[in-house]
CSV table of C-alpha atoms and ligand atoms in Angstrom, one decimal:
chain,number,residue,atom,x,y,z
A,1,UNK,CA,49.6,-13.4,-18.2
A,2,UNK,CA,52.6,-13.7,-15.9
A,3,UNK,CA,51.9,-16.1,-13.1
A,4,UNK,CA,53.3,-15.9,-9.6
A,5,UNK,CA,56.2,-18.3,-8.8
A,6,UNK,CA,57.0,-20.0,-5.4
A,7,UNK,CA,60.1,-17.7,-5.2
A,8,UNK,CA,57.9,-14.6,-5.4
A,9,UNK,CA,56.1,-15.8,-2.3
A,10,UNK,CA,59.3,-16.5,-0.2
A,11,UNK,CA,59.5,-14.5,3.1
A,12,UNK,CA,56.0,-13.1,2.6
A,13,UNK,CA,55.4,-12.0,6.2
A,14,UNK,CA,58.7,-10.1,6.2
A,15,UNK,CA,57.9,-8.4,2.8
A,16,UNK,CA,54.5,-7.5,4.3
A,17,UNK,CA,55.9,-6.0,7.4
A,18,UNK,CA,58.6,-4.1,5.5
A,19,UNK,CA,56.0,-2.6,3.1
A,20,UNK,CA,53.6,-1.8,5.9
A,21,UNK,CA,56.3,0.3,7.5
A,22,UNK,CA,57.1,2.1,4.2
A,23,UNK,CA,53.4,2.8,3.7
A,24,UNK,CA,53.0,4.1,7.3
A,25,UNK,CA,56.0,6.4,6.8
A,26,UNK,CA,54.9,7.6,3.4
A,27,UNK,CA,51.1,8.0,4.1
A,28,UNK,CA,50.6,8.0,7.8
A,29,UNK,CA,48.3,5.0,7.4
A,30,UNK,CA,48.8,1.2,7.3
A,31,UNK,CA,47.4,-1.2,4.8
A,32,UNK,CA,44.3,-2.0,6.8
A,33,UNK,CA,43.6,1.8,7.4
A,34,UNK,CA,44.0,2.4,3.6
A,35,UNK,CA,41.6,-0.4,2.8
A,36,UNK,CA,39.0,0.8,5.3
A,37,UNK,CA,39.2,4.3,3.7
A,38,UNK,CA,38.7,2.9,0.2
A,39,UNK,CA,35.7,0.6,0.9
A,40,UNK,CA,34.3,2.0,4.1
A,41,UNK,CA,34.3,-1.6,5.6
A,42,UNK,CA,36.0,-3.5,8.4
A,43,UNK,CA,37.0,-7.1,8.9
A,44,UNK,CA,35.6,-9.0,11.9
A,45,UNK,CA,37.2,-12.4,12.2
A,46,UNK,CA,35.3,-13.8,9.1
A,47,UNK,CA,35.8,-17.4,8.2
A,48,UNK,CA,37.7,-17.7,4.9
A,49,UNK,CA,37.7,-20.9,2.8
A,50,UNK,CA,40.8,-21.1,0.5
A,51,UNK,CA,40.3,-23.5,-2.4
A,52,UNK,CA,43.3,-24.7,-4.3
A,53,UNK,CA,42.6,-24.9,-8.1
A,54,UNK,CA,44.4,-27.4,-10.4
A,55,UNK,CA,43.3,-26.2,-13.8
A,56,UNK,CA,45.7,-24.7,-16.4
A,57,UNK,CA,49.2,-24.4,-15.0
A,58,UNK,CA,47.9,-26.0,-11.8
A,59,UNK,CA,48.8,-25.5,-8.1
A,60,UNK,CA,51.4,-22.8,-7.3
A,61,UNK,CA,53.4,-24.1,-4.4
A,62,UNK,CA,52.8,-21.8,-1.4
A,63,UNK,CA,49.9,-19.9,-3.0
A,64,UNK,CA,47.2,-21.3,-0.7
A,65,UNK,CA,49.5,-21.3,2.3
A,66,UNK,CA,50.3,-17.7,1.6
A,67,UNK,CA,46.6,-16.8,1.4
A,68,UNK,CA,46.2,-18.6,4.8
A,69,UNK,CA,49.1,-16.5,6.3
A,70,UNK,CA,47.5,-13.3,4.9
A,71,UNK,CA,44.0,-14.0,6.2
A,72,UNK,CA,45.4,-14.8,9.6
A,73,UNK,CA,47.5,-11.6,9.6
A,74,UNK,CA,44.3,-9.6,9.1
A,75,UNK,CA,42.6,-11.4,12.0
A,76,UNK,CA,40.4,-13.7,10.0
A,77,UNK,CA,39.8,-17.4,10.5
A,78,UNK,CA,41.3,-19.0,7.4
A,79,UNK,CA,41.3,-22.7,6.3
A,80,UNK,CA,42.6,-24.4,3.1
A,81,UNK,CA,40.2,-27.1,1.9
A,82,UNK,CA,41.5,-30.6,1.9
A,83,UNK,CA,40.5,-31.2,-1.8
A,84,UNK,CA,41.0,-28.8,-4.7
A,85,UNK,CA,38.5,-27.6,-7.3
A,86,UNK,CA,34.8,-28.3,-7.1
A,87,UNK,CA,35.2,-30.8,-4.2
A,88,UNK,CA,37.1,-28.1,-2.3
A,89,UNK,CA,34.5,-25.5,-3.1
A,90,UNK,CA,31.8,-27.8,-1.8
A,91,UNK,CA,33.9,-28.4,1.3
A,92,UNK,CA,34.3,-24.6,1.9
A,93,UNK,CA,30.6,-23.8,1.5
A,94,UNK,CA,29.6,-26.8,3.6
A,95,UNK,CA,31.9,-25.8,6.4
A,96,UNK,CA,30.1,-22.4,6.5
A,97,UNK,CA,32.9,-20.2,5.1
A,98,UNK,CA,31.9,-16.5,4.9
A,99,UNK,CA,34.4,-15.7,2.2
A,100,UNK,CA,35.8,-18.0,-0.5
A,101,UNK,CA,39.2,-17.2,-2.1
A,102,UNK,CA,40.3,-19.1,-5.2
A,103,UNK,CA,42.3,-18.5,-8.4
A,104,UNK,CA,42.9,-20.1,-11.8
A,105,UNK,CA,45.4,-18.7,-14.3
A,106,UNK,CA,43.0,-16.0,-15.5
A,107,UNK,CA,41.1,-14.7,-12.5
A,108,UNK,CA,41.5,-14.6,-8.7
A,109,UNK,CA,38.4,-13.9,-6.8
A,110,UNK,CA,37.1,-13.3,-3.3
A,111,UNK,CA,33.3,-14.1,-2.9
A,112,UNK,CA,31.4,-13.2,0.2
A,113,UNK,CA,28.8,-15.9,0.7
A,114,UNK,CA,26.8,-13.7,3.1
A,115,UNK,CA,26.2,-10.6,1.1
A,116,UNK,CA,26.9,-11.9,-2.5
A,117,UNK,CA,29.8,-9.4,-3.1
A,118,UNK,CA,32.5,-10.6,-5.4
A,119,UNK,CA,35.9,-9.0,-6.1
A,120,UNK,CA,38.8,-9.7,-8.5
A,121,UNK,CA,42.5,-9.4,-7.6
A,122,UNK,CA,43.4,-7.3,-10.6
A,123,UNK,CA,40.9,-4.6,-9.9
A,124,UNK,CA,41.5,-4.6,-6.1
A,125,UNK,CA,45.3,-4.5,-6.6
A,126,UNK,CA,45.1,-1.6,-9.0
A,127,UNK,CA,42.8,0.3,-6.6
A,128,UNK,CA,44.8,-0.2,-3.5
A,129,UNK,CA,48.2,0.5,-5.0
A,130,UNK,CA,46.7,3.7,-6.7
A,131,UNK,CA,45.2,4.8,-3.3
A,132,UNK,CA,48.6,4.2,-1.6
A,133,UNK,CA,50.4,6.4,-4.2
A,134,UNK,CA,47.8,9.1,-4.0
A,135,UNK,CA,48.2,9.4,-0.2
A,136,UNK,CA,51.9,10.4,-0.4
A,137,UNK,CA,52.6,12.9,2.4
A,138,UNK,CA,55.3,14.7,0.4
A,139,UNK,CA,53.5,15.0,-2.9
A,140,UNK,CA,54.4,18.2,-4.7
A,141,UNK,CA,51.1,18.5,-6.7
A,142,UNK,CA,48.0,16.5,-7.7
A,143,UNK,CA,49.8,15.0,-10.7
A,144,UNK,CA,50.2,11.3,-10.7
A,145,UNK,CA,51.7,9.0,-13.3
A,146,UNK,CA,50.3,5.5,-14.1
A,147,UNK,CA,52.8,3.3,-16.1
A,148,UNK,CA,51.0,0.4,-17.7
A,149,UNK,CA,47.2,0.3,-18.4
A,150,UNK,CA,46.6,-3.4,-18.4
A,151,UNK,CA,44.0,-5.1,-16.1
A,152,UNK,CA,45.7,-3.7,-12.9
A,153,UNK,CA,46.8,-0.3,-14.1
A,154,UNK,CA,43.6,0.6,-15.8
A,155,UNK,CA,41.6,-0.1,-12.6
A,156,UNK,CA,44.2,2.0,-10.7
A,157,UNK,CA,43.9,4.9,-13.2
A,158,UNK,CA,40.1,4.8,-13.1
A,159,UNK,CA,40.2,5.0,-9.3
A,160,UNK,CA,42.6,8.0,-9.4
A,161,UNK,CA,40.4,9.9,-12.0
A,162,UNK,CA,37.4,9.3,-9.7
A,163,UNK,CA,39.4,10.7,-6.8
A,164,UNK,CA,40.0,13.9,-8.9
A,165,UNK,CA,43.8,13.6,-9.3
A,166,UNK,CA,45.5,14.8,-12.5
A,167,UNK,CA,46.2,11.4,-14.0
A,168,UNK,CA,48.9,11.0,-16.6
A,169,UNK,CA,49.4,7.6,-18.1
A,170,UNK,CA,51.6,5.7,-20.5
A,171,UNK,CA,51.2,2.3,-22.2
A,172,UNK,CA,53.0,1.4,-25.4
A,173,UNK,CA,49.8,-0.1,-26.7
A,174,UNK,CA,48.1,2.7,-28.8
A,175,UNK,CA,44.6,1.3,-28.6
A,176,UNK,CA,44.8,1.0,-24.8
A,177,UNK,CA,46.0,4.6,-24.6
A,178,UNK,CA,43.1,5.8,-26.8
A,179,UNK,CA,40.6,3.8,-24.7
A,180,UNK,CA,41.9,5.2,-21.4
A,181,UNK,CA,41.9,8.7,-22.8
A,182,UNK,CA,38.3,8.4,-24.1
A,183,UNK,CA,36.8,6.4,-21.3
A,184,UNK,CA,38.7,7.7,-18.3
A,185,UNK,CA,40.0,11.0,-19.3
A,186,UNK,CA,43.7,10.3,-18.6
A,187,UNK,CA,46.3,12.7,-19.9
A,188,UNK,CA,48.5,10.8,-22.3
A,189,UNK,CA,52.2,10.8,-21.1
A,190,UNK,CA,55.1,10.6,-23.4
A,191,UNK,CA,58.1,8.8,-21.6
A,192,UNK,CA,60.5,11.0,-23.6
A,193,UNK,CA,59.1,14.2,-22.1
A,194,UNK,CA,60.6,15.7,-18.9
A,195,UNK,CA,57.8,15.7,-16.4
A,196,UNK,CA,58.8,14.6,-13.0
A,197,UNK,CA,56.1,13.0,-10.7
A,198,UNK,CA,56.2,12.6,-7.0
A,199,UNK,CA,53.5,9.9,-7.1
A,200,UNK,CA,53.8,6.9,-9.5
A,201,UNK,CA,51.7,3.8,-9.9
A,202,UNK,CA,53.6,1.2,-12.0
A,203,UNK,CA,51.7,-1.9,-13.1
A,204,UNK,CA,53.6,-3.7,-15.9
A,205,UNK,CA,55.2,-7.1,-16.0
A,206,UNK,CA,58.5,-5.6,-17.2
A,207,UNK,CA,61.7,-4.3,-15.6
A,208,UNK,CA,63.2,-0.8,-16.3
A,209,UNK,CA,59.9,0.8,-17.1
A,210,UNK,CA,60.8,3.9,-15.0
A,211,UNK,CA,63.3,6.4,-16.2
A,212,UNK,CA,65.0,9.3,-14.5
A,213,UNK,CA,62.9,11.9,-16.4
A,214,UNK,CA,59.7,10.5,-14.8
A,215,UNK,CA,60.5,10.7,-11.1
A,216,UNK,CA,60.9,13.7,-8.7
A,217,UNK,CA,63.9,13.5,-6.4
A,218,UNK,CA,61.6,12.6,-3.6
A,219,UNK,CA,58.7,10.4,-4.7
A,220,UNK,CA,56.5,7.4,-3.9
A,221,UNK,CA,56.5,4.5,-6.3
A,222,UNK,CA,53.6,2.1,-5.7
A,223,UNK,CA,54.1,-1.0,-7.8
A,224,UNK,CA,52.4,-4.4,-7.9
A,225,UNK,CA,54.3,-5.1,-11.1
A,226,UNK,CA,56.6,-8.1,-11.0
A,227,UNK,CA,59.5,-7.8,-11.6
A,228,UNK,CA,60.1,-4.3,-10.2
A,229,UNK,CA,60.1,-1.6,-12.9
A,230,UNK,CA,62.6,0.7,-11.0
A,231,UNK,CA,66.2,0.5,-12.2
A,232,UNK,CA,68.5,0.2,-9.2
A,233,UNK,CA,70.7,3.2,-10.0
A,234,UNK,CA,67.6,5.5,-10.2
A,235,UNK,CA,66.6,4.2,-6.8
A,236,UNK,CA,70.1,5.0,-5.4
A,237,UNK,CA,70.2,8.5,-6.8
A,238,UNK,CA,66.8,9.7,-5.5
A,239,UNK,CA,64.9,9.6,-2.2
A,240,UNK,CA,62.3,7.0,-3.3
A,241,UNK,CA,59.7,5.3,-1.1
A,242,UNK,CA,59.1,2.0,-2.8
A,243,UNK,CA,55.9,0.0,-2.1
A,244,UNK,CA,56.2,-3.4,-3.9
A,245,UNK,CA,54.9,-6.7,-2.7
A,246,UNK,CA,53.7,-9.8,-4.6
A,247,UNK,CA,50.4,-10.7,-3.0
A,248,UNK,CA,49.4,-9.4,0.5
A,249,UNK,CA,48.3,-5.8,-0.3
A,250,UNK,CA,46.1,-6.9,-3.2
A,251,UNK,CA,44.5,-9.7,-1.1
A,252,UNK,CA,43.8,-7.3,1.8
A,253,UNK,CA,42.1,-5.0,-0.7
A,254,UNK,CA,40.0,-8.0,-2.0
A,255,UNK,CA,38.9,-8.9,1.5
A,256,UNK,CA,37.8,-5.4,2.5
A,257,UNK,CA,36.1,-5.0,-1.0
A,258,UNK,CA,33.7,-7.8,-0.3
A,259,UNK,CA,32.7,-6.8,3.2
B,1,LIG,P1,48.4,-6.9,-18.2
B,1,LIG,O1,49.2,-7.8,-19.1
B,1,LIG,O2,47.0,-6.9,-18.2
B,1,LIG,O3,49.0,-5.4,-18.4
B,1,LIG,C1,50.3,-5.0,-18.5
B,1,LIG,C2,50.3,-3.7,-19.3
B,1,LIG,O4,51.6,-3.2,-19.2
B,1,LIG,C3,50.0,-3.9,-20.8
B,1,LIG,O5,49.0,-3.0,-21.1
B,1,LIG,C4,51.4,-3.5,-21.4
B,1,LIG,O6,51.2,-2.9,-22.7
B,1,LIG,C5,51.9,-2.6,-20.4
B,1,LIG,N1,53.4,-2.3,-20.5
B,1,LIG,C6,54.4,-3.2,-20.9
B,1,LIG,N2,55.6,-2.6,-20.9
B,1,LIG,C7,55.3,-1.3,-20.5
B,1,LIG,C8,56.2,-0.2,-20.4
B,1,LIG,N3,57.5,-0.3,-20.6
B,1,LIG,N4,55.6,1.0,-20.0
B,1,LIG,C9,54.3,1.1,-19.8
B,1,LIG,N5,53.4,0.0,-20.0
B,1,LIG,C10,54.0,-1.1,-20.3
B,1,LIG,O7,49.0,-7.3,-16.7
B,1,LIG,P2,48.2,-7.0,-15.3
B,1,LIG,O8,47.2,-8.1,-15.1
B,1,LIG,O9,47.7,-5.6,-15.4
B,1,LIG,O10,49.4,-7.2,-14.3
B,1,LIG,C11,50.5,-6.2,-14.3
B,1,LIG,C12,51.6,-6.7,-13.4
B,1,LIG,O11,51.1,-6.8,-12.0
B,1,LIG,C13,52.0,-8.2,-13.7
B,1,LIG,O12,53.4,-8.2,-13.4
B,1,LIG,C14,51.3,-9.0,-12.7
B,1,LIG,O13,51.9,-10.2,-12.4
B,1,LIG,C15,51.3,-8.1,-11.5
B,1,LIG,N6,50.3,-8.3,-10.4
B,1,LIG,C16,50.7,-8.2,-9.1
B,1,LIG,C17,49.9,-8.3,-8.1
B,1,LIG,C18,50.4,-8.0,-6.7
B,1,LIG,O14,49.6,-8.3,-5.7
B,1,LIG,N7,51.6,-7.6,-6.5
B,1,LIG,C19,48.5,-8.6,-8.4
B,1,LIG,C20,48.1,-8.7,-9.7
B,1,LIG,C21,49.0,-8.6,-10.7
B,2,LIG,O1,45.3,-22.6,-6.6
B,2,LIG,C1,46.5,-22.4,-7.1
B,2,LIG,O2,47.5,-22.7,-6.4
B,2,LIG,C2,46.6,-21.8,-8.4
B,2,LIG,N1,45.6,-22.2,-9.3
B,2,LIG,C3,46.7,-20.3,-8.3
B,2,LIG,C4,46.9,-19.6,-9.6
B,2,LIG,C5,47.1,-18.1,-9.5
B,2,LIG,C6,47.5,-17.5,-10.8
B,2,LIG,N2,47.5,-16.0,-10.8
B,2,LIG,C7,48.6,-15.3,-10.6
B,2,LIG,O3,49.7,-15.8,-10.6
B,2,LIG,C8,48.5,-13.8,-10.6
B,2,LIG,N3,48.7,-13.2,-11.8
B,2,LIG,C9,47.4,-13.3,-9.7
B,2,LIG,C10,47.8,-13.5,-8.3
B,2,LIG,C11,47.8,-12.2,-7.6
B,2,LIG,C12,49.1,-11.7,-7.1
B,2,LIG,N4,50.1,-11.3,-8.0
B,3,LIG,MG1,49.6,-7.4,-3.6
């Protein structure tokens, strides 16, 4: 799995504000409104314990401090524990944290200690980016394209099917496509075919996954994928609203999911 780098997290607040403006312009709602709509919950100053985790590839510089910035941006009372790992977890629980945030190389969770709810970053990221794409004001139909059906994209596609969109999807992995067709009822999409979408969810770890034949002249591309899958020239030739941000939107979704 591709891990975040400290460079991805540079200028996080600016990236957040810029994306929030794009989302408002494209959907009429901001990130918090979208999360409230998805989960039917609100945040109310909860205490969030952020536990650095050293296992595997270890601490990512700025990861915990970025989580602190995000929790504070959404009006919560965040704190990074002094120690990492089990000692840090003990510290967070002992200091009465309502929600614990922590990640190793495989899974990133939010756990609400009050109500027992637990949420993962990959599912919450897929769901929130899918919801953003689906709320595009200038959509020309209910057709929506999902590019990449891994942990994030599969959850996004599932969310869109539940919301009754016509969900087309593409992943080069045949078994993944077959599973998504059988389990979710997605419509298999062939990237060689000319079918232009005004709403796109891209969730791959690769660049240049989006081609001219896939996108309507005016469209919303909602993509958690790092690096960005949209080639620069396609962005220049079309009127594209691009939502793309490395951490905040997914974490907001996790926080609302456990309320
Ligand atoms: P994953 O490895 O589980 O899935 C990636 C999928 O993309 C795979 O199924 C792969 O076959 C598919 N794929 C590769 N090239 C493709 C192409 N050209 N067209 C279509 N599909 C293609 O990864 P994941 O956990 O789902 O994460 C996806 C991306 O999202 C990664 O870059 C990850 O770092 C990023 N991510 C971002 C956030 C965020 O908040 N921005 C959160 C979580 C993950
Ligand atoms: O506590 C730390 O500093 C580290 N143990 C954090 C490790 C996080 C690893 N996960 C990722 O890089 C992502 N794939 C998931 C993060 C979500 C946003 N892209
Ligand atoms: Mg995010």
